[in-house]
Amino acid sequence: MATFLYKLGRLAFRRRHFVALIWVALLTLAGVGAASAPSAGSSSFSIPGTEAQKAFDLLEQRFPGGSADGGTARVVFKAPDGEKMTDAANKATVEKTVAELSDGSEVVSVADPYKAHAVSKDGTIAYASVRYEVPGMELKDASRDALEDAGQQARDAGLTVEIGGDALQTTPEAASSEVIGLAVAAVVLVITFGSLIAAGLPLLTALIGVGIGVSVITALASALDLGSTTSTLAMMIGLAVGIDYALFIVSRYRAELAEGRDREEAVGRATGTAGSAVVFAGLTVVIALVGLAVVNVPMLTKMGVAAAGTVVIAVLIALTMVPALLGYAGRKVKPAGEKGKLLGRGKKAGGKAAATTGGKEDDKPAADKPNMGTRWASFVVRRPVAVLLLGVLGLGAAALPVTSLELGLPDDGSQPTSTTQRRAYDLLSEGFGPGFNGPLMVVVDAEASDAPKNAVTEVSDEIKGLKDVVTVTPPTYNKAGDTAMITVIPDSKPSSVSTEDLVHSIRDAGTEIKADTDANVLVTGTTAMNIDFSQKLNDALVPYLILVVGLAFLLLILVFRSILVPLKAALGFLLSVLAALGAVVAVFQWGWLADLFGVQETGPVMSMMPIFMVGVVFGLAMDYEVFLVTRIREAYVHGERPSQAVVTGFRHSARVVTAAAIIMIAVFSGFIGAGESMVKMIGFGLAIAVLFDAFVVRMAIVPAVLALLGKKAWWLPKWLDRALPNVDVEGEGLRTDADSGKDTDSDGDRALVRV
């Protein structure tokens, strides 16, 4: 592996014009494809195998033309103090609004509040239901504008008007968050490298990789039903790993320059060693993302595969374009320990004048003064037990809130109070009860029943007797009279445990009714869909963990040629994820520090969070593990004692891993300021997970465990050692050749004996 990548890096360095031209051409082609492709709407959301999805499919079959997947809106009216919605003037205003809404080109129907009995008992609140023929995310701007204009005209007439439903839903904009993340990344990179040129390389290559990946996704979005939100995960992960991978190769290149090697040789060795780590780190991320297919939710599978494709592009760019750009940069990228004009005007870190070619091996800046990584690793090696206990107990304490984790999906009740959707939600709760915002749709398939209407009546009567039921509407039959829809209004809000229990109670009652009448009872609707989706994610979490951690464990055995090091990596990752989930529960479910993070409404944790965090954080955590421990193993393989190898690995890698982690934390933290509760939760969860994993697990627990294990850390059964291929991530083959005198000739070619 190291030998092949060594050759690839040198080839890219020498043929940099050709390499740069290829990537620019790919970026241009992808951009043209994205610009000329039809715009994508929201991808079709389905949850195969769930009862809610079966009921939804049945509705589309038995009630053709009903636009079961169409967008909805609820225009909620509230009368001024002392007035009622039944007053003549207010009634006239509402009827005028209903008439205006009915003229919309994408509108299927508008329910008049006075005909649909949609006026509260005290007469102060009413609502009009609007149904559209296309999903809410696909509505034209003209339809949304017409909806908002109609509401504004009613406000001008003196009524309080708010609009709920998914008709006003749009794709969350995260551009400001991305800009903040990139700005912080630029600052950290400049501090790390002390040079604008060196700092700009990881940013440039990451942006090119993300540009190609997202453009390809956009070009294929309509054909593959990827949807407008699929590129969000790809952009976030692609930007993260793109910066990381380029950062590590550039850092290793500067270290090789400091060893006295010429620039082409330094590029080859950096690509052969750090590039090998990039390949295996990228593979762990790809495994984690593609593994989302285990959940069997098409939307998640497509998102995972799209993001994995962007990671592959990031790896290829790091292995080819980064060496090419280093060739263009020339002497503007300084050896390690030597600062550029920006911070030190060509001075070494210790104050000596720097040689422009990198200096000699006996003049290494690292020997002048131990850096922070060296001092920290030396401290941990001296007190491994105390550091290990402190780290494990600290993360264990942070993970305790997970024991009370409640999962669900956000609704309009979790929106900021400044939004019209949230205010409409609150008005409906005030006028009709909290359960009105989460009605359940019960579908009775009586096609196989001898008396369909009797079966439907029995179902209706059974539901009325259940706990937590406020209203059961009369059934609506299809033309054939063998299928009916019944709307059930719970007494509790959509995201509550009581509503979930009611869904299960209706389904249990339906099982008994089917035995008596042969009628099939199914529960669907947004609330039931959310409940089934959460359950499906819960059921898939353990298989997903086994698949992702298991495959990565085997991969890390191949990389580190050890059993205990991969086991330690997997256990440390699980500890950091549990601690991060505990922090999410404490903030978003319990309300701790809610004001600090702008959490306006506490409630269940988004059901996607555990599996999403496992996938994303696992990939990034293994990045840091591979880069850090590979450097430690490299020192050990080259003859250093286990404890000294830990210190050496930290001397070379701690600063860069720290910089990479800070960049990721900044990128994810930018999403905490988002208005969407879901985006805010994802940003916080990922930021705190990277914080725990990078600074507690990788920087404290990992060196402590390696110090305690000593040589046992690198133990591998002899039979397994013989069976595994030697991928040579540490670049031992490169050192062997150099020691044998097979170095570079004038043409830059090398005779290498290992493949």
Short mmCIF file of C-alpha atoms in Angstrom, two decimals, residues 15 93 451 563 682:
data_model
loop_
_atom_site.label_atom_id
_atom_site.label_comp_id
_atom_site.label_asym_id
_atom_site.label_seq_id
_atom_site.Cartn_x
_atom_site.Cartn_y
_atom_site.Cartn_z
CA ARG A 15 2.65 15.55 -13.60
CA THR A 93 -63.67 37.49 6.46
CA ALA A 451 -70.55 -7.21 6.18
CA ILE A 563 -6.36 -7.43 18.25
CA ILE A 682 -27.76 17.40 15.04
#
